[in-house]
Amino acid sequence: ERFEPRAELTPKRLKHYLRYYKHFAYFSEAKAMPLELHWRLFNCIPLLEEVDAKSLATTPVTVGPGVVSTLSRNELFLYLCVHGSIHGWPIVKWLADIGALLSGMTAEDLGQVAALASERGLMAELRATLMLVDFFLAVERPAVELPREGSRIVERIVEMAQRLLTAEDYCLEIQRLSRFGMFLYDHRLRSSWRYRSEDLRRALFLPEDWDLIDLPDALFPLYAVVRPVSWLLRHLPRLPRRQSTLDHF
């Protein structure tokens, strides 16, 4: 059964979802496990502008009687760095996975990852991740000199990660993250007009609103008006009284 998105996918909704999102999620009650089917690595298209899907290095993995292709070690490492950075590194286990991979890498391996990051405009995410590993984990890693590009983005990622990773004694539940706060964080990861406009379009037409209010395709643009109302309906009863909203982010 599909649970992400839950709403019925009309032609207009499907077109929007395929453009601005990256996967469908299903849940098997018989096996009590979720399954995500991806058609790209990230929701935000501009993050993939320098990546040709055909150029991604893959490696074959045996699964049961068959063989599937998955990301190569270097591609996987860079993907995990970017994935964690997009979400602000709220989970220590994600960073621990990076540390585990680093412990088995050579300086040449990390240099190859750095070359990929530079080609794809993702050096800030790689640098921020390595800084967080050095700060939080006692892991000996290869020493590689990285270009100091995107310093402002690096600072934002590291600052957010330090806030989230240390929240609630390192046990912050990701579901409790402020959606608006994370939108602002994500929105500032790139300064280009295209990145921010794409991010805003995705935020204004959320699938959860389609489930709440079933508008016909002819009125699909009105979901941008529905978004603030939907947010209030979902969150107003839970907003604290007489307390600064800054305390919650």
XYZ file of N, CA and C in Angstrom:
747
model
N 0.840 -1.197 0.000
C 0.000 0.000 0.000
C 0.882 1.256 0.000
N 0.547 2.206 -0.868
C 1.329 3.433 -0.935
C 0.929 4.366 0.203
N 1.941 4.867 0.940
C 1.632 5.819 2.003
C 2.327 7.169 1.793
N 3.114 7.285 0.756
C 3.747 8.566 0.455
C 3.885 8.728 -1.049
N 3.048 9.584 -1.632
C 1.989 10.372 -1.011
C 0.720 9.538 -0.811
N -0.097 9.939 0.153
C -1.330 9.210 0.436
C -2.452 9.612 -0.510
N -2.440 10.833 -0.941
C -3.536 11.371 -1.752
C -3.612 10.688 -3.114
N -4.803 10.722 -3.692
C -4.980 10.224 -5.053
C -4.149 11.080 -5.999
N -3.471 10.450 -6.939
C -2.606 11.181 -7.865
C -3.329 11.402 -9.187
N -3.954 12.562 -9.295
C -4.559 12.976 -10.553
C -3.428 13.331 -11.520
N -3.713 13.502 -12.800
C -2.639 13.836 -13.753
C -1.823 15.065 -13.346
N -2.473 16.124 -12.877
C -1.761 17.338 -12.485
C -0.896 17.081 -11.245
N -1.433 16.373 -10.271
C -0.678 16.069 -9.053
C 0.516 15.178 -9.362
N 0.299 14.185 -10.212
C 1.382 13.271 -10.570
C 2.504 14.007 -11.284
N 2.153 14.895 -12.200
C 3.165 15.669 -12.915
C 3.995 16.498 -11.944
N 3.334 17.156 -10.996
C 4.039 17.966 -10.007
C 4.910 17.088 -9.113
N 4.369 15.967 -8.673
C 5.103 15.107 -7.746
C 6.360 14.533 -8.400
N 6.245 14.104 -9.634
C 7.404 13.537 -10.321
C 8.492 14.585 -10.536
N 8.116 15.844 -10.679
C 9.105 16.891 -10.903
C 9.772 17.336 -9.610
N 9.000 17.448 -8.525
C 9.534 18.076 -7.317
C 9.847 17.108 -6.178
N 9.606 15.841 -6.372
C 9.919 14.853 -5.337
C 10.747 13.731 -5.949
N 11.201 12.820 -5.100
C 12.178 11.828 -5.562
C 11.746 10.377 -5.432
N 10.657 10.089 -4.699
C 10.309 8.685 -4.508
C 8.841 8.499 -4.139
N 8.372 7.278 -4.357
C 7.121 6.803 -3.777
C 7.482 5.881 -2.620
N 6.675 5.895 -1.572
C 6.927 5.021 -0.429
C 5.736 4.086 -0.229
N 6.041 2.823 -0.026
C 5.011 1.800 0.177
C 5.277 1.075 1.495
N 4.227 0.473 2.033
C 4.381 -0.287 3.273
C 3.709 -1.639 3.111
N 4.451 -2.683 3.457
C 3.928 -4.045 3.407
C 3.487 -4.463 4.805
N 2.196 -4.636 4.999
C 1.709 -5.078 6.307
C 2.137 -6.518 6.585
N 2.221 -7.331 5.544
C 2.604 -8.727 5.727
C 4.029 -8.838 6.256
N 4.941 -7.996 5.727
C 6.337 -8.055 6.152
C 6.708 -6.942 7.126
N 5.737 -6.055 7.404
C 5.934 -4.955 8.358
C 7.192 -4.144 8.027
N 7.313 -3.763 6.765
C 8.489 -2.991 6.359
C 8.124 -2.025 5.232
N 8.782 -0.847 5.211
C 8.542 0.127 4.149
C 9.467 -0.119 2.957
N 9.078 0.402 1.818
C 9.881 0.306 0.600
C 9.770 1.625 -0.141
N 10.915 2.222 -0.488
C 10.933 3.454 -1.262
C 11.434 3.168 -2.672
N 10.708 3.662 -3.652
C 11.103 3.528 -5.052
C 11.511 4.911 -5.563
N 12.807 5.077 -5.836
C 13.355 6.383 -6.217
C 13.522 6.498 -7.729
N 13.323 7.721 -8.238
C 13.679 8.013 -9.629
C 14.795 9.054 -9.710
N 15.169 9.656 -8.585
C 16.373 10.482 -8.505
C 16.829 10.538 -7.051
N 18.022 11.118 -6.822
C 18.628 11.073 -5.493
C 18.071 12.125 -4.540
N 17.721 13.308 -5.059
C 17.279 14.398 -4.197
C 16.000 15.019 -4.742
N 15.207 15.617 -3.843
C 14.006 16.315 -4.296
C 14.355 17.490 -5.190
N 15.350 18.250 -4.789
C 15.674 19.500 -5.468
C 16.482 19.253 -6.744
N 15.895 19.567 -7.881
C 16.536 19.321 -9.169
C 17.861 20.061 -9.329
N 17.971 21.349 -8.917
C 19.249 22.057 -9.115
C 20.444 21.385 -8.458
N 20.230 20.591 -7.411
C 21.349 19.880 -6.802
C 21.916 18.814 -7.726
N 21.151 18.480 -8.758
C 21.583 17.426 -9.680
C 21.969 17.973 -11.044
N 22.065 19.286 -11.173
C 22.330 19.883 -12.484
C 23.632 19.391 -13.090
N 24.621 19.129 -12.248
C 25.923 18.706 -12.764
C 26.062 17.193 -12.839
N 24.944 16.467 -12.579
C 25.010 15.008 -12.538
C 24.197 14.417 -13.678
N 24.830 13.653 -14.490
C 24.158 12.876 -15.522
C 23.959 11.474 -14.960
N 22.694 11.034 -14.904
C 22.403 9.727 -14.302
C 23.238 8.618 -14.935
N 23.536 8.767 -16.225
C 24.312 7.744 -16.905
C 25.778 7.757 -16.475
N 26.210 8.892 -15.900
C 27.612 8.991 -15.501
C 27.850 8.509 -14.064
N 26.781 8.234 -13.324
C 26.928 7.752 -11.954
C 27.593 6.381 -11.963
N 28.650 6.244 -11.193
C 29.328 4.943 -11.101
C 28.517 4.013 -10.223
N 28.298 2.804 -10.698
C 27.516 1.830 -9.953
C 28.312 0.546 -9.763
N 27.812 -0.283 -8.864
C 28.428 -1.583 -8.630
C 27.331 -2.630 -8.495
N 27.508 -3.831 -9.042
C 26.466 -4.859 -8.951
C 26.428 -5.498 -7.572
N 25.214 -5.739 -7.083
C 25.022 -6.383 -5.788
C 24.032 -7.532 -5.963
N 24.384 -8.690 -5.459
C 23.505 -9.846 -5.556
C 22.418 -9.768 -4.501
N 21.171 -9.846 -4.947
C 20.021 -9.840 -4.037
C 19.171 -11.056 -4.373
N 19.208 -12.062 -3.500
C 18.495 -13.295 -3.783
C 19.017 -13.925 -5.057
N 18.122 -14.278 -5.968
C 18.569 -14.900 -7.214
C 18.992 -13.893 -8.281
N 18.808 -12.611 -8.014
C 19.099 -11.596 -9.020
C 20.265 -10.695 -8.662
N 20.569 -9.783 -9.564
C 21.642 -8.814 -9.373
C 21.083 -7.428 -9.671
N 21.337 -6.489 -8.762
C 20.894 -5.114 -8.969
C 22.104 -4.187 -8.916
N 21.975 -3.036 -9.551
C 23.049 -2.042 -9.533
C 22.783 -1.022 -8.430
N 23.801 -0.713 -7.677
C 23.691 0.302 -6.643
C 24.860 1.268 -6.782
N 24.832 2.358 -6.030
C 25.896 3.348 -6.133
C 27.237 2.750 -5.730
N 28.274 3.145 -6.424
C 29.619 2.714 -6.057
C 29.990 3.315 -4.707
N 31.085 2.861 -4.126
C 31.477 3.322 -2.796
C 31.662 4.832 -2.750
N 32.365 5.399 -3.740
C 32.594 6.843 -3.744
C 31.315 7.629 -3.968
N 30.462 7.142 -4.885
C 29.176 7.812 -5.132
C 28.301 7.745 -3.878
N 28.313 6.596 -3.213
C 27.515 6.429 -2.000
C 27.997 7.372 -0.904
N 29.303 7.489 -0.756
C 29.851 8.357 0.281
C 29.411 9.803 0.051
N 29.527 10.285 -1.185
C 29.139 11.660 -1.481
C 27.633 11.844 -1.298
N 26.858 10.850 -1.733
C 25.398 10.935 -1.560
C 25.024 11.055 -0.082
N 25.651 10.252 0.771
C 25.342 10.298 2.203
C 25.723 11.650 2.805
N 26.818 12.227 2.331
C 27.226 13.555 2.808
C 26.165 14.598 2.455
N 25.679 14.560 1.226
C 24.693 15.542 0.774
C 23.345 15.291 1.442
N 22.953 14.026 1.539
C 21.676 13.678 2.171
C 21.642 14.163 3.616
N 22.696 13.892 4.362
C 22.744 14.340 5.753
C 22.720 15.851 5.855
N 23.453 16.522 4.966
C 23.527 17.980 5.006
C 22.188 18.633 4.691
N 21.457 18.084 3.730
C 20.146 18.625 3.376
C 19.210 18.605 4.580
N 19.307 17.550 5.376
C 18.428 17.399 6.543
C 19.021 18.015 7.814
N 20.205 18.576 7.740
C 20.810 19.196 8.906
C 21.444 18.214 9.875
N 21.675 16.986 9.447
C 22.311 15.955 10.280
C 21.621 15.801 11.653
N 20.333 15.437 11.673
C 19.638 15.321 12.964
C 19.880 13.995 13.695
N 20.472 13.018 13.001
C 20.604 11.674 13.577
C 22.083 11.286 13.647
N 22.547 10.952 14.853
C 23.955 10.605 15.063
C 24.353 9.386 14.225
N 23.435 8.436 14.064
C 23.737 7.214 13.302
C 24.142 7.542 11.867
N 23.543 8.562 11.290
C 23.920 8.945 9.931
C 25.384 9.355 9.890
N 25.798 10.130 10.868
C 27.191 10.577 10.915
C 28.121 9.406 11.227
N 27.643 8.479 12.068
C 28.441 7.296 12.386
C 28.690 6.441 11.140
N 27.711 6.392 10.234
C 27.901 5.658 8.974
C 29.037 6.274 8.159
N 29.102 7.603 8.146
C 30.184 8.283 7.445
C 31.523 7.931 8.090
N 31.556 7.940 9.415
C 32.783 7.587 10.124
C 33.236 6.180 9.812
N 32.284 5.246 9.727
C 32.620 3.848 9.414
C 33.205 3.737 8.008
N 32.633 4.455 7.061
C 33.153 4.420 5.695
C 34.538 5.061 5.619
N 34.721 6.158 6.347
C 36.010 6.847 6.339
C 37.130 5.970 6.888
N 36.804 5.152 7.882
C 37.839 4.326 8.510
C 38.429 3.313 7.545
N 37.717 3.031 6.462
C 38.227 2.072 5.485
C 38.695 2.715 4.198
N 38.825 4.044 4.186
C 39.214 4.761 2.977
C 40.662 5.217 3.049
N 41.263 5.323 1.892
C 42.614 5.875 1.785
C 42.521 7.338 1.370
N 43.648 8.029 1.419
C 43.678 9.420 0.977
C 43.297 9.518 -0.503
N 43.680 8.519 -1.278
C 43.320 8.508 -2.699
C 41.814 8.378 -2.875
N 41.195 7.493 -2.066
C 39.740 7.327 -2.134
C 39.028 8.638 -1.827
N 39.423 9.285 -0.741
C 38.773 10.528 -0.347
C 39.048 11.637 -1.362
N 40.222 11.601 -1.963
C 40.529 12.561 -3.012
C 39.615 12.394 -4.217
N 39.278 11.148 -4.543
C 38.357 10.888 -5.652
C 36.958 11.394 -5.332
N 36.535 11.227 -4.074
C 35.239 11.753 -3.652
C 35.241 13.275 -3.747
N 36.341 13.895 -3.336
C 36.459 15.352 -3.401
C 36.379 15.836 -4.849
N 36.963 15.080 -5.762
C 36.908 15.453 -7.178
C 35.461 15.403 -7.678
N 34.722 14.367 -7.271
C 33.309 14.272 -7.646
C 32.530 15.457 -7.086
N 32.777 15.772 -5.807
C 32.067 16.882 -5.161
C 32.350 18.196 -5.866
N 33.588 18.406 -6.269
C 33.960 19.639 -6.953
C 33.271 19.737 -8.310
N 33.230 18.639 -9.047
C 32.586 18.610 -10.362
C 31.101 18.946 -10.260
N 30.456 18.522 -9.164
C 29.004 18.631 -9.038
C 28.550 19.781 -8.145
N 29.488 20.621 -7.739
C 29.118 21.753 -6.904
C 28.657 21.367 -5.519
N 29.205 20.281 -4.981
C 28.782 19.767 -3.675
C 29.928 19.756 -2.666
N 30.931 20.595 -2.900
C 32.087 20.617 -2.016
C 31.718 21.090 -0.610
N 30.779 22.026 -0.508
C 30.390 22.531 0.815
C 29.820 21.411 1.677
N 29.003 20.553 1.079
C 28.405 19.452 1.837
C 29.469 18.458 2.293
N 30.448 18.202 1.429
C 31.532 17.295 1.804
C 32.376 17.902 2.928
N 32.752 19.144 2.803
C 33.576 19.790 3.834
C 32.856 19.831 5.169
N 31.577 20.199 5.146
C 30.812 20.267 6.391
C 30.730 18.905 7.064
N 30.538 17.864 6.275
C 30.436 16.513 6.831
C 31.739 16.102 7.501
N 32.853 16.361 6.853
C 34.144 15.999 7.434
C 34.422 16.805 8.707
N 33.995 18.046 8.737
C 34.157 18.853 9.948
C 33.341 18.268 11.093
N 32.134 17.802 10.799
C 31.282 17.211 11.829
C 31.848 15.886 12.332
N 32.415 15.102 11.424
C 33.062 13.855 11.835
C 34.210 14.152 12.789
N 35.023 15.145 12.449
C 36.152 15.520 13.306
C 35.670 16.020 14.670
N 34.538 16.711 14.685
C 34.040 17.310 15.926
C 33.368 16.287 16.839
N 32.566 15.380 16.248
C 31.739 14.481 17.061
C 32.300 13.079 17.226
N 33.111 12.622 16.280
C 33.553 11.229 16.297
C 35.068 11.133 16.443
N 35.499 10.142 17.178
C 36.939 9.880 17.333
C 37.368 8.901 16.247
N 37.394 9.385 15.018
C 37.714 8.541 13.874
C 38.956 9.091 13.184
N 39.932 8.233 12.977
C 41.095 8.634 12.187
C 40.726 8.525 10.710
N 40.869 9.617 10.025
C 40.489 9.627 8.610
C 41.639 10.129 7.761
N 41.602 9.837 6.469
C 42.652 10.328 5.577
C 42.685 11.850 5.559
N 43.871 12.408 5.489
C 44.030 13.863 5.420
C 44.075 14.285 3.953
N 43.098 15.088 3.564
C 43.024 15.569 2.186
C 42.752 17.066 2.210
N 43.502 17.811 1.420
C 43.317 19.257 1.347
C 42.141 19.560 0.417
N 41.128 20.237 0.946
C 39.942 20.541 0.163
C 39.860 22.036 -0.120
N 39.379 22.415 -1.292
C 39.220 23.848 -1.590
C 38.206 24.476 -0.647
N 38.446 25.700 -0.242
C 37.604 26.373 0.737
C 36.488 27.168 0.048
N 35.745 26.483 -0.783
C 34.626 27.132 -1.463
C 33.332 26.873 -0.693
N 32.389 27.792 -0.826
C 31.106 27.617 -0.150
C 31.184 27.692 1.358
N 32.068 28.557 1.889
C 32.271 28.616 3.334
C 31.008 28.988 4.094
N 30.188 29.872 3.519
C 28.964 30.277 4.205
C 28.000 29.099 4.315
N 27.915 28.295 3.269
C 27.052 27.114 3.304
C 27.577 26.114 4.328
N 28.895 25.939 4.353
C 29.507 25.036 5.329
C 29.135 25.462 6.742
N 29.220 26.755 7.027
C 28.895 27.265 8.356
C 27.445 26.992 8.714
N 26.543 27.158 7.759
C 25.125 26.917 8.032
C 24.864 25.446 8.341
N 25.486 24.565 7.559
C 25.292 23.133 7.782
C 25.828 22.722 9.147
N 27.031 23.154 9.465
C 27.657 22.777 10.728
C 26.877 23.344 11.914
N 26.438 24.589 11.797
C 25.677 25.204 12.889
C 24.377 24.448 13.137
N 23.644 24.135 12.048
C 22.390 23.400 12.204
C 22.632 22.014 12.773
N 23.648 21.325 12.276
C 23.942 19.974 12.749
C 24.293 19.964 14.235
N 25.052 20.936 14.669
C 25.420 20.996 16.084
C 24.195 21.222 16.959
N 23.237 22.004 16.459
C 22.000 22.219 17.217
C 21.165 20.951 17.287
N 21.010 20.284 16.137
C 20.120 19.127 16.082
C 20.731 17.890 16.727
N 22.026 17.667 16.477
C 22.653 16.458 17.014
C 22.716 16.462 18.538
N 22.841 17.632 19.134
C 22.965 17.702 20.588
C 21.624 17.909 21.285
N 20.547 18.081 20.505
C 19.232 18.312 21.105
C 18.733 17.058 21.819
N 18.064 17.266 22.943
C 17.423 16.179 23.689
C 18.398 15.025 23.956
N 19.588 15.390 24.424
C 20.606 14.387 24.761
C 20.911 13.452 23.591
N 21.055 14.040 22.423
C 21.413 13.290 21.210
C 20.327 12.295 20.785
N 19.096 12.520 21.212
C 18.004 11.584 20.887
C 16.812 12.318 20.278
N 17.081 13.339 19.480
C 16.001 14.086 18.848
C 15.256 13.199 17.854
N 13.928 13.197 17.926
C 13.125 12.464 16.957
C 12.946 13.335 15.715
N 13.292 12.791 14.566
C 13.291 13.581 13.336
C 11.890 14.103 13.015
N 10.850 13.375 13.456
C 9.483 13.819 13.194
C 9.151 15.114 13.931
N 9.939 15.460 14.934
C 9.668 16.649 15.730
C 10.368 17.902 15.197
N 11.088 17.764 14.119
C 11.753 18.929 13.540
C 10.726 19.923 13.021
N 10.998 21.188 13.228
C 10.125 22.247 12.734
C 10.175 22.286 11.209
N 9.025 22.047 10.566
C 9.022 22.027 9.104
C 9.366 23.391 8.537
N 8.823 24.453 9.131
C 9.118 25.793 8.635
C 10.592 26.131 8.851
N 11.118 25.769 10.009
C 12.528 26.023 10.279
C 13.423 25.283 9.320
N 13.076 24.027 9.002
C 13.881 23.252 8.062
C 13.747 23.792 6.645
N 12.558 24.338 6.315
C 12.402 24.960 4.996
C 13.347 26.149 4.859
N 13.406 26.999 5.907
C 14.296 28.151 5.861
C 15.753 27.722 5.756
N 16.107 26.667 6.490
C 17.481 26.146 6.428
C 17.784 25.645 5.025
N 16.902 24.821 4.483
C 17.105 24.257 3.155
C 17.141 25.355 2.098
N 16.282 26.352 2.257
C 16.171 27.437 1.283
C 17.465 28.237 1.183
N 18.219 28.290 2.268
C 19.445 29.100 2.309
C 20.705 28.296 1.970
N 20.537 27.027 1.623
C 21.712 26.234 1.273
C 22.300 26.636 -0.079
N 21.489 27.284 -0.902
C 21.972 27.794 -2.183
C 21.388 29.182 -2.391
N 22.135 30.048 -3.052
C 21.665 31.421 -3.262
C 21.127 31.647 -4.661
N 21.225 30.656 -5.542
C 20.779 30.857 -6.916
C 19.256 31.007 -6.977
N 18.803 31.829 -7.919
C 17.369 32.052 -8.098
C 16.672 30.749 -8.443
N 17.285 29.922 -9.280
C 16.619 28.692 -9.700
C 16.433 27.733 -8.530
N 17.477 27.579 -7.719
C 17.375 26.681 -6.567
C 16.247 27.133 -5.641
N 16.212 28.415 -5.329
C 15.227 28.905 -4.366
C 13.814 28.906 -4.935
N 13.675 29.186 -6.226
C 12.334 29.161 -6.825
C 11.793 27.740 -6.880
N 12.637 26.776 -7.212
C 12.209 25.376 -7.231
C 11.831 24.919 -5.822
N 12.620 25.325 -4.836
C 12.354 24.956 -3.452
C 11.022 25.548 -2.985
N 10.738 26.776 -3.384
C 9.498 27.434 -2.989
C 8.293 26.774 -3.653
N 8.419 26.428 -4.920
C 7.304 25.760 -5.608
C 6.972 24.433 -4.943
N 7.998 23.699 -4.561
C 7.750 22.419 -3.881
C 7.053 22.641 -2.544
N 7.459 23.690 -1.812
C 6.892 23.952 -0.488
C 5.449 24.442 -0.557
N 5.066 25.095 -1.642
C 3.717 25.641 -1.762
C 2.682 24.607 -2.183
N 3.133 23.489 -2.741
C 2.199 22.475 -3.227
C 2.543 21.128 -2.595
N 2.243 20.992 -1.319
C 2.591 19.768 -0.597
C 1.514 18.703 -0.748
N 1.910 17.448 -0.954
C 0.944 16.355 -1.115
C -0.012 16.194 0.063
N 0.399 16.565 1.270
C -0.492 16.420 2.423
C -1.725 17.310 2.275
N -1.597 18.416 1.532
C -2.746 19.288 1.300
C -3.721 18.655 0.318
N -3.217 17.877 -0.611
C -4.084 17.196 -1.564
C -4.995 16.205 -0.833
N -4.439 15.620 0.225
C -5.206 14.662 1.020
C -6.237 15.383 1.884
N -5.906 16.596 2.320
C -6.790 17.364 3.192
C -7.942 17.997 2.419
N -7.628 18.582 1.262
C -8.638 19.253 0.438
C -8.507 18.742 -0.989
N -9.538 18.112 -1.484
C -9.497 17.456 -2.794
C -9.967 18.413 -3.884
N -9.043 19.230 -4.387
C -9.376 20.158 -5.466
C -9.240 19.465 -6.822
N -10.080 19.805 -7.773
C -9.924 19.257 -9.132
C -8.665 19.824 -9.780
N -8.166 19.147 -10.801
C -6.934 19.585 -11.460
C -7.026 21.009 -11.989
N -8.219 21.416 -12.429
C -8.381 22.768 -12.971
C -8.086 23.838 -11.926
N -8.218 23.484 -10.641
C -7.975 24.435 -9.554
C -6.677 24.139 -8.806
N -5.799 23.347 -9.407
C -4.556 22.963 -8.731
C -3.747 24.158 -8.237
N -3.642 25.269 -9.002
C -2.859 26.416 -8.502
C -3.352 26.972 -7.167
N -4.623 26.711 -6.822
C -5.163 27.229 -5.575
C -4.559 26.554 -4.345
N -3.839 25.445 -4.538
C -3.188 24.807 -3.387
C -2.138 25.729 -2.765
N -1.627 26.688 -3.550
C -0.695 27.655 -2.989
C -1.384 28.543 -1.961
N -2.686 28.796 -2.176
C -3.481 29.573 -1.223
C -3.879 28.703 -0.042
N -4.129 27.431 -0.311
C -4.549 26.488 0.731
C -3.423 26.233 1.733
N -2.160 26.322 1.289
C -1.019 25.943 2.140
C -1.006 26.639 3.498
N -1.113 27.974 3.577
C -1.097 28.600 4.906
C -2.266 28.164 5.774
N -3.451 28.005 5.170
C -4.629 27.567 5.923
C -4.423 26.146 6.435
N -3.881 25.297 5.581
C -3.613 23.915 5.966
C -2.630 23.856 7.127
N -1.581 24.684 7.042
C -0.588 24.702 8.122
C -1.232 25.089 9.444
N -2.107 26.104 9.430
C -2.775 26.531 10.655
C -3.680 25.438 11.204
N -4.430 24.761 10.320
C -5.322 23.701 10.768
C -4.558 22.565 11.433
N -3.356 22.279 10.922
C -2.579 21.170 11.452
C -1.820 21.540 12.717
N -1.372 22.787 12.811
C -0.422 23.134 13.869
C -0.942 24.091 14.934
N -2.001 24.840 14.636
C -2.475 25.809 15.609
C -2.821 25.199 16.962
N -3.500 24.039 17.009
C -3.819 23.445 18.318
C -2.583 23.051 19.123
N -1.438 22.847 18.430
C -0.238 22.392 19.132
C 0.731 23.517 19.454
N 0.425 24.746 18.978
C 1.347 25.850 19.245
C 1.338 26.202 20.732
N 2.503 26.398 21.342
C 2.564 26.740 22.764
C 2.054 28.150 23.007
N 1.573 28.396 24.182
C 1.080 29.707 24.554
C 2.124 30.450 25.391
N 2.226 31.785 25.157
C 3.100 32.646 25.943
C 4.544 32.158 25.955
N 5.012 31.695 24.815
C 6.380 31.226 24.714
C 6.927 31.577 23.348
N 8.132 32.072 23.313
C 8.727 32.492 22.047
C 8.879 31.316 21.114
N 8.478 31.515 19.839
C 8.642 30.438 18.850
C 10.101 30.144 18.571
N 11.000 31.082 18.932
C 12.419 30.832 18.715
C 12.918 29.683 19.585
N 12.218 29.405 20.697
C 12.620 28.329 21.569
C 12.436 26.970 20.930
N 11.665 26.930 19.845
C 11.350 25.651 19.220
C 12.175 25.408 17.974
N 13.172 26.266 17.757
C 14.034 26.028 16.591
C 15.437 26.507 16.895
